[in-house]
mmCIF file of C-alpha atoms in Angstrom:
data_model
loop_
_atom_site.group_PDB
_atom_site.id
_atom_site.type_symbol
_atom_site.label_atom_id
_atom_site.label_comp_id
_atom_site.label_asym_id
_atom_site.label_seq_id
_atom_site.Cartn_x
_atom_site.Cartn_y
_atom_site.Cartn_z
ATOM 1 C CA UNK S 1 1.839 -8.555 18.405
ATOM 2 C CA UNK S 2 5.440 -7.704 17.425
ATOM 3 C CA UNK S 3 6.343 -11.398 17.665
ATOM 4 C CA UNK S 4 3.559 -12.244 15.220
ATOM 5 C CA UNK S 5 4.798 -9.600 12.770
ATOM 6 C CA UNK S 6 8.381 -10.901 13.041
ATOM 7 C CA UNK S 7 7.367 -14.494 12.379
ATOM 8 C CA UNK S 8 5.254 -13.517 9.383
ATOM 9 C CA UNK S 9 8.017 -11.330 7.993
ATOM 10 C CA UNK S 10 10.495 -14.223 8.137
ATOM 11 C CA UNK S 11 8.035 -16.407 6.228
ATOM 12 C CA UNK S 12 7.470 -13.718 3.615
ATOM 13 C CA UNK S 13 11.184 -13.096 3.107
ATOM 14 C CA UNK S 14 11.738 -16.819 2.609
ATOM 15 C CA UNK S 15 8.938 -16.908 0.073
ATOM 16 C CA UNK S 16 10.297 -13.868 -1.751
ATOM 17 C CA UNK S 17 13.741 -15.457 -1.943
ATOM 18 C CA UNK S 18 12.283 -18.144 -4.179
ATOM 19 C CA UNK S 19 11.461 -15.413 -6.746
ATOM 20 C CA UNK S 20 10.126 -16.440 -10.108
ATOM 21 C CA UNK S 21 11.310 -19.982 -9.562
ATOM 22 C CA UNK S 22 8.548 -20.456 -7.005
ATOM 23 C CA UNK S 23 6.465 -23.399 -8.120
ATOM 24 C CA UNK S 24 2.864 -22.785 -7.245
ATOM 25 C CA UNK S 25 -0.457 -21.535 -8.516
ATOM 26 C CA UNK S 26 1.162 -18.573 -10.270
ATOM 27 C CA UNK S 27 2.725 -20.955 -12.805
ATOM 28 C CA UNK S 28 -0.698 -21.827 -14.201
ATOM 29 C CA UNK S 29 -2.981 -18.803 -14.388
ATOM 30 C CA UNK S 30 -6.614 -19.844 -14.265
ATOM 31 C CA UNK S 31 -8.003 -16.438 -15.180
ATOM 32 C CA UNK S 32 -6.688 -13.447 -17.080
ATOM 33 C CA UNK S 33 -4.564 -13.574 -20.202
ATOM 34 C CA UNK S 34 -1.283 -12.110 -21.307
ATOM 35 C CA UNK S 35 -1.222 -8.590 -22.655
ATOM 36 C CA UNK S 36 -1.639 -8.709 -26.396
ATOM 37 C CA UNK S 37 -4.383 -11.335 -26.249
ATOM 38 C CA UNK S 38 -7.368 -9.706 -27.961
ATOM 39 C CA UNK S 39 -9.727 -11.228 -25.393
ATOM 40 C CA UNK S 40 -7.853 -9.793 -22.417
ATOM 41 C CA UNK S 41 -9.632 -7.085 -20.421
ATOM 42 C CA UNK S 42 -7.383 -5.374 -17.885
ATOM 43 C CA UNK S 43 -10.318 -4.411 -15.692
ATOM 44 C CA UNK S 44 -13.097 -6.826 -16.581
ATOM 45 C CA UNK S 45 -16.223 -6.753 -14.437
ATOM 46 C CA UNK S 46 -17.310 -9.659 -12.305
ATOM 47 C CA UNK S 47 -15.828 -11.774 -9.558
ATOM 48 C CA UNK S 48 -14.650 -10.639 -6.148
ATOM 49 C CA UNK S 49 -13.742 -7.144 -7.355
ATOM 50 C CA UNK S 50 -17.314 -6.247 -8.203
ATOM 51 C CA UNK S 51 -18.709 -7.933 -5.117
ATOM 52 C CA UNK S 52 -16.284 -6.186 -2.751
ATOM 53 C CA UNK S 53 -16.949 -2.778 -4.290
ATOM 54 C CA UNK S 54 -20.646 -2.994 -3.418
ATOM 55 C CA UNK S 55 -20.210 -4.036 0.201
ATOM 56 C CA UNK S 56 -20.270 -1.699 3.198
ATOM 57 C CA UNK S 57 -16.797 -1.785 4.795
ATOM 58 C CA UNK S 58 -16.335 -2.800 8.413
ATOM 59 C CA UNK S 59 -13.280 -0.867 9.630
ATOM 60 C CA UNK S 60 -12.923 -2.957 12.779
ATOM 61 C CA UNK S 61 -12.582 -6.105 10.704
ATOM 62 C CA UNK S 62 -10.368 -4.208 8.269
ATOM 63 C CA UNK S 63 -7.930 -3.613 11.100
ATOM 64 C CA UNK S 64 -7.947 -7.341 11.923
ATOM 65 C CA UNK S 65 -7.343 -8.271 8.278
ATOM 66 C CA UNK S 66 -4.570 -5.691 7.953
ATOM 67 C CA UNK S 67 -2.589 -7.506 10.649
ATOM 68 C CA UNK S 68 -1.595 -9.980 7.918
ATOM 69 C CA UNK S 69 -0.486 -7.110 5.658
ATOM 70 C CA UNK S 70 1.395 -5.247 8.385
ATOM 71 C CA UNK S 71 4.207 -7.798 8.549
ATOM 72 C CA UNK S 72 5.566 -6.441 5.258
ATOM 73 C CA UNK S 73 3.825 -3.133 4.601
ATOM 74 C CA UNK S 74 4.336 -2.129 8.270
ATOM 75 C CA UNK S 75 1.576 -1.316 10.762
ATOM 76 C CA UNK S 76 1.561 2.266 9.448
ATOM 77 C CA UNK S 77 1.220 1.105 5.821
ATOM 78 C CA UNK S 78 4.412 2.970 4.896
ATOM 79 C CA UNK S 79 6.207 0.114 3.135
ATOM 80 C CA UNK S 80 9.966 0.176 2.566
ATOM 81 C CA UNK S 81 11.981 2.965 0.953
ATOM 82 C CA UNK S 82 14.089 0.388 -0.893
ATOM 83 C CA UNK S 83 10.966 -0.491 -2.870
ATOM 84 C CA UNK S 84 10.642 -4.027 -1.550
ATOM 85 C CA UNK S 85 7.100 -3.241 -0.440
ATOM 86 C CA UNK S 86 5.036 -0.231 -1.532
ATOM 87 C CA UNK S 87 3.424 2.353 0.651
ATOM 88 C CA UNK S 88 -0.248 1.422 0.957
ATOM 89 C CA UNK S 89 -1.391 4.154 3.336
ATOM 90 C CA UNK S 90 -3.863 6.566 1.775
ATOM 91 C CA UNK S 91 -4.364 4.490 -1.366
ATOM 92 C CA UNK S 92 -7.772 4.518 -3.047
ATOM 93 C CA UNK S 93 -9.938 1.608 -1.854
ATOM 94 C CA UNK S 94 -10.959 0.509 -5.362
ATOM 95 C CA UNK S 95 -7.279 0.298 -6.323
ATOM 96 C CA UNK S 96 -6.584 -1.991 -3.357
ATOM 97 C CA UNK S 97 -9.712 -4.045 -4.076
ATOM 98 C CA UNK S 98 -8.711 -4.548 -7.708
ATOM 99 C CA UNK S 99 -5.140 -5.545 -6.925
ATOM 100 C CA UNK S 100 -6.138 -7.997 -4.187
ATOM 101 C CA UNK S 101 -8.835 -9.532 -6.380
ATOM 102 C CA UNK S 102 -6.432 -9.778 -9.336
ATOM 103 C CA UNK S 103 -3.755 -11.477 -7.241
ATOM 104 C CA UNK S 104 -6.281 -13.967 -5.888
ATOM 105 C CA UNK S 105 -7.664 -14.634 -9.389
ATOM 106 C CA UNK S 106 -4.122 -15.052 -10.750
ATOM 107 C CA UNK S 107 -4.489 -12.028 -13.024
ATOM 108 C CA UNK S 108 -1.457 -10.406 -11.398
ATOM 109 C CA UNK S 109 1.648 -12.440 -10.623
ATOM 110 C CA UNK S 110 2.840 -11.848 -7.061
ATOM 111 C CA UNK S 111 4.251 -15.082 -5.599
ATOM 112 C CA UNK S 112 5.322 -13.321 -2.390
ATOM 113 C CA UNK S 113 1.896 -11.950 -1.571
ATOM 114 C CA UNK S 114 -0.311 -14.631 -3.094
ATOM 115 C CA UNK S 115 -0.309 -17.117 -0.161
ATOM 116 C CA UNK S 116 -1.227 -14.359 2.295
ATOM 117 C CA UNK S 117 -3.999 -12.868 0.147
ATOM 118 C CA UNK S 118 -6.055 -16.053 -0.094
ATOM 119 C CA UNK S 119 -9.516 -16.363 1.473
ATOM 120 C CA UNK S 120 -8.283 -18.843 4.077
ATOM 121 C CA UNK S 121 -5.832 -16.203 5.290
ATOM 122 C CA UNK S 122 -7.831 -12.971 5.197
ATOM 123 C CA UNK S 123 -11.410 -13.889 4.263
ATOM 124 C CA UNK S 124 -13.702 -13.358 1.282
ATOM 125 C CA UNK S 125 -14.934 -10.266 -0.608
ATOM 126 C CA UNK S 126 -16.124 -8.610 2.609
ATOM 127 C CA UNK S 127 -12.597 -8.815 4.011
ATOM 128 C CA UNK S 128 -11.219 -7.235 0.825
ATOM 129 C CA UNK S 129 -13.675 -4.341 1.179
ATOM 130 C CA UNK S 130 -12.866 -3.964 4.877
ATOM 131 C CA UNK S 131 -9.078 -3.894 4.603
ATOM 132 C CA UNK S 132 -9.177 -1.565 1.594
ATOM 133 C CA UNK S 133 -11.221 0.970 3.552
ATOM 134 C CA UNK S 134 -8.880 0.644 6.541
ATOM 135 C CA UNK S 135 -5.800 1.224 4.376
ATOM 136 C CA UNK S 136 -7.284 4.355 2.826
ATOM 137 C CA UNK S 137 -7.627 5.969 6.250
ATOM 138 C CA UNK S 138 -3.972 5.463 7.226
ATOM 139 C CA UNK S 139 -1.834 8.606 7.082
ATOM 140 C CA UNK S 140 0.910 8.545 4.447
ATOM 141 C CA UNK S 141 4.652 8.340 4.961
ATOM 142 C CA UNK S 142 6.143 11.844 5.389
ATOM 143 C CA UNK S 143 9.536 10.614 4.156
ATOM 144 C CA UNK S 144 9.070 8.395 1.077
ATOM 145 C CA UNK S 145 12.059 7.062 -0.814
ATOM 146 C CA UNK S 146 13.153 9.370 -3.625
ATOM 147 C CA UNK S 147 15.589 9.441 -6.545
ATOM 148 C CA UNK S 148 18.693 11.621 -6.763
ATOM 149 C CA UNK S 149 16.805 14.776 -7.753
ATOM 150 C CA UNK S 150 19.140 15.542 -10.651
ATOM 151 C CA UNK S 151 16.598 15.816 -13.483
ATOM 152 C CA UNK S 152 13.355 17.031 -11.942
ATOM 153 C CA UNK S 153 12.396 19.653 -14.528
ATOM 154 C CA UNK S 154 12.564 17.024 -17.253
ATOM 155 C CA UNK S 155 10.512 14.691 -15.066
ATOM 156 C CA UNK S 156 7.903 17.355 -14.382
ATOM 157 C CA UNK S 157 7.495 18.056 -18.091
ATOM 158 C CA UNK S 158 7.136 14.354 -18.906
ATOM 159 C CA UNK S 159 4.593 13.864 -16.140
ATOM 160 C CA UNK S 160 2.387 16.731 -17.264
ATOM 161 C CA UNK S 161 2.492 15.622 -20.894
ATOM 162 C CA UNK S 162 2.092 11.877 -20.410
ATOM 163 C CA UNK S 163 0.837 10.912 -16.952
ATOM 164 C CA UNK S 164 -1.427 13.631 -15.586
ATOM 165 C CA UNK S 165 -4.347 12.711 -17.857
ATOM 166 C CA UNK S 166 -4.900 9.489 -15.906
ATOM 167 C CA UNK S 167 -3.053 9.866 -12.616
ATOM 168 C CA UNK S 168 -4.071 13.495 -12.039
ATOM 169 C CA UNK S 169 -2.182 16.764 -12.068
ATOM 170 C CA UNK S 170 -0.929 16.058 -8.557
ATOM 171 C CA UNK S 171 -0.501 12.296 -8.751
ATOM 172 C CA UNK S 172 -3.741 11.877 -6.831
ATOM 173 C CA UNK S 173 -5.094 9.099 -9.048
ATOM 174 C CA UNK S 174 -8.778 8.297 -9.485
ATOM 175 C CA UNK S 175 -10.669 5.884 -7.273
ATOM 176 C CA UNK S 176 -13.543 5.303 -9.694
ATOM 177 C CA UNK S 177 -11.226 4.570 -12.623
ATOM 178 C CA UNK S 178 -8.794 2.410 -10.590
ATOM 179 C CA UNK S 179 -5.860 4.748 -11.229
ATOM 180 C CA UNK S 180 -3.599 4.562 -8.158
ATOM 181 C CA UNK S 181 -2.465 7.465 -6.056
ATOM 182 C CA UNK S 182 1.194 7.943 -7.043
ATOM 183 C CA UNK S 183 2.133 11.003 -4.983
ATOM 184 C CA UNK S 184 4.528 10.073 -2.200
ATOM 185 C CA UNK S 185 5.076 6.500 -3.407
ATOM 186 C CA UNK S 186 8.599 5.121 -2.983
ATOM 187 C CA UNK S 187 10.833 5.823 -5.989
ATOM 188 C CA UNK S 188 12.364 2.341 -6.063
ATOM 189 C CA UNK S 189 8.950 0.688 -6.027
ATOM 190 C CA UNK S 190 7.753 2.946 -8.848
ATOM 191 C CA UNK S 191 10.842 2.053 -10.866
ATOM 192 C CA UNK S 192 10.297 -1.680 -10.503
ATOM 193 C CA UNK S 193 6.589 -1.604 -11.314
ATOM 194 C CA UNK S 194 7.157 0.715 -14.277
ATOM 195 C CA UNK S 195 9.695 -1.698 -15.748
ATOM 196 C CA UNK S 196 7.406 -4.683 -15.218
ATOM 197 C CA UNK S 197 4.532 -2.825 -16.873
ATOM 198 C CA UNK S 198 6.740 -1.862 -19.812
ATOM 199 C CA UNK S 199 7.880 -5.454 -20.292
ATOM 200 C CA UNK S 200 4.374 -6.915 -19.910
ATOM 201 C CA UNK S 201 5.360 -8.717 -16.723
ATOM 202 C CA UNK S 202 2.596 -7.055 -14.724
ATOM 203 C CA UNK S 203 -0.260 -8.698 -16.568
ATOM 204 C CA UNK S 204 -3.106 -6.690 -15.041
ATOM 205 C CA UNK S 205 -1.668 -3.337 -16.125
ATOM 206 C CA UNK S 206 -3.722 -0.994 -18.275
ATOM 207 C CA UNK S 207 -2.754 -1.801 -21.901
ATOM 208 C CA UNK S 208 -2.948 1.894 -22.758
ATOM 209 C CA UNK S 209 -0.145 2.586 -20.294
ATOM 210 C CA UNK S 210 1.910 -0.328 -21.580
ATOM 211 C CA UNK S 211 1.834 1.201 -25.053
ATOM 212 C CA UNK S 212 2.308 4.772 -23.885
ATOM 213 C CA UNK S 213 5.584 4.219 -22.034
ATOM 214 C CA UNK S 214 7.389 2.090 -24.622
ATOM 215 C CA UNK S 215 9.221 5.094 -26.100
ATOM 216 C CA UNK S 216 10.574 6.410 -22.806
ATOM 217 C CA UNK S 217 14.335 6.218 -22.330
ATOM 218 C CA UNK S 218 16.150 5.307 -19.125
ATOM 219 C CA UNK S 219 16.678 9.008 -18.487
ATOM 220 C CA UNK S 220 12.967 9.706 -19.015
ATOM 221 C CA UNK S 221 11.961 6.920 -16.653
ATOM 222 C CA UNK S 222 14.231 7.978 -13.811
ATOM 223 C CA UNK S 223 13.318 11.646 -14.182
ATOM 224 C CA UNK S 224 9.547 11.248 -14.233
ATOM 225 C CA UNK S 225 9.422 8.742 -11.379
ATOM 226 C CA UNK S 226 11.788 10.806 -9.256
ATOM 227 C CA UNK S 227 9.470 13.757 -9.821
ATOM 228 C CA UNK S 228 6.404 11.673 -8.885
ATOM 229 C CA UNK S 229 7.971 10.392 -5.668
ATOM 230 C CA UNK S 230 8.521 14.002 -4.547
ATOM 231 C CA UNK S 231 4.956 15.220 -5.085
ATOM 232 C CA UNK S 232 3.623 15.974 -1.617
ATOM 233 C CA UNK S 233 0.176 14.603 -0.809
ATOM 234 C CA UNK S 234 -2.321 16.982 0.813
ATOM 235 C CA UNK S 235 -1.292 17.897 4.354
ATOM 236 C CA UNK S 236 -4.288 16.143 5.892
ATOM 237 C CA UNK S 237 -3.154 12.834 4.367
ATOM 238 C CA UNK S 238 0.449 12.916 5.641
ATOM 239 C CA UNK S 239 1.458 11.364 8.939
ATOM 240 C CA UNK S 240 3.830 12.785 11.512
ATOM 241 C CA UNK S 241 7.459 11.675 11.383
ATOM 242 C CA UNK S 242 7.958 8.726 13.673
ATOM 243 C CA UNK S 243 4.229 8.026 14.033
ATOM 244 C CA UNK S 244 3.334 4.529 15.179
ATOM 245 C CA UNK S 245 -0.036 2.996 14.446
ATOM 246 C CA UNK S 246 -1.730 2.650 17.849
ATOM 247 C CA UNK S 247 -3.919 -0.171 16.503
ATOM 248 C CA UNK S 248 -0.884 -2.460 16.631
ATOM 249 C CA UNK S 249 0.917 -1.390 19.781
#
């Protein structure tokens, strides 16, 4: 099992090294449109997203599908503190379903993940439903990557005034509205995604958020995301330090 993970990780790192110069399906989006296009809907109904949401998850198959994901996101779903890969553990299933469906439909540009998210790698809508349910049940990283902690009061104020309305007063997100759980997410990953959303690079981002964060300064950004990364999830969602997922031992 570890050999499989190592081989997949090498492939993924090689793919990531190609960066935006990667020539492939992402160069010619077939669905979805750039932010600013009046016909663009960030969360349009239809397609695999809707189908997967209405299926009954099979956790046993979800574990099998997650083996592909584990090479980068780790068997525990804890990702990397340097922000290379996000923590997935504990994330809302509809958030995972939407992001997987958007990547497959070329509504979100992710050249590194795209080849491994395709139906011939993980399966169809049922597989998306299965792996999303499996991910939600994983306990979260007790030691997420954080910022320097130098401006937390400013970050707390910004979060309450600008972020809590959608992402919740505790960063818990909202499954039904596709707002991701932010509490305990790696600071460096939050920073990168925030910047991509602000610049319009993450094309499936909520346009309301794109507009809302345009005024934030570099200080504001660092402070609020540092604060978010330090919000502790509920105790029953946090894993034990050093825990290893027995499904992959």
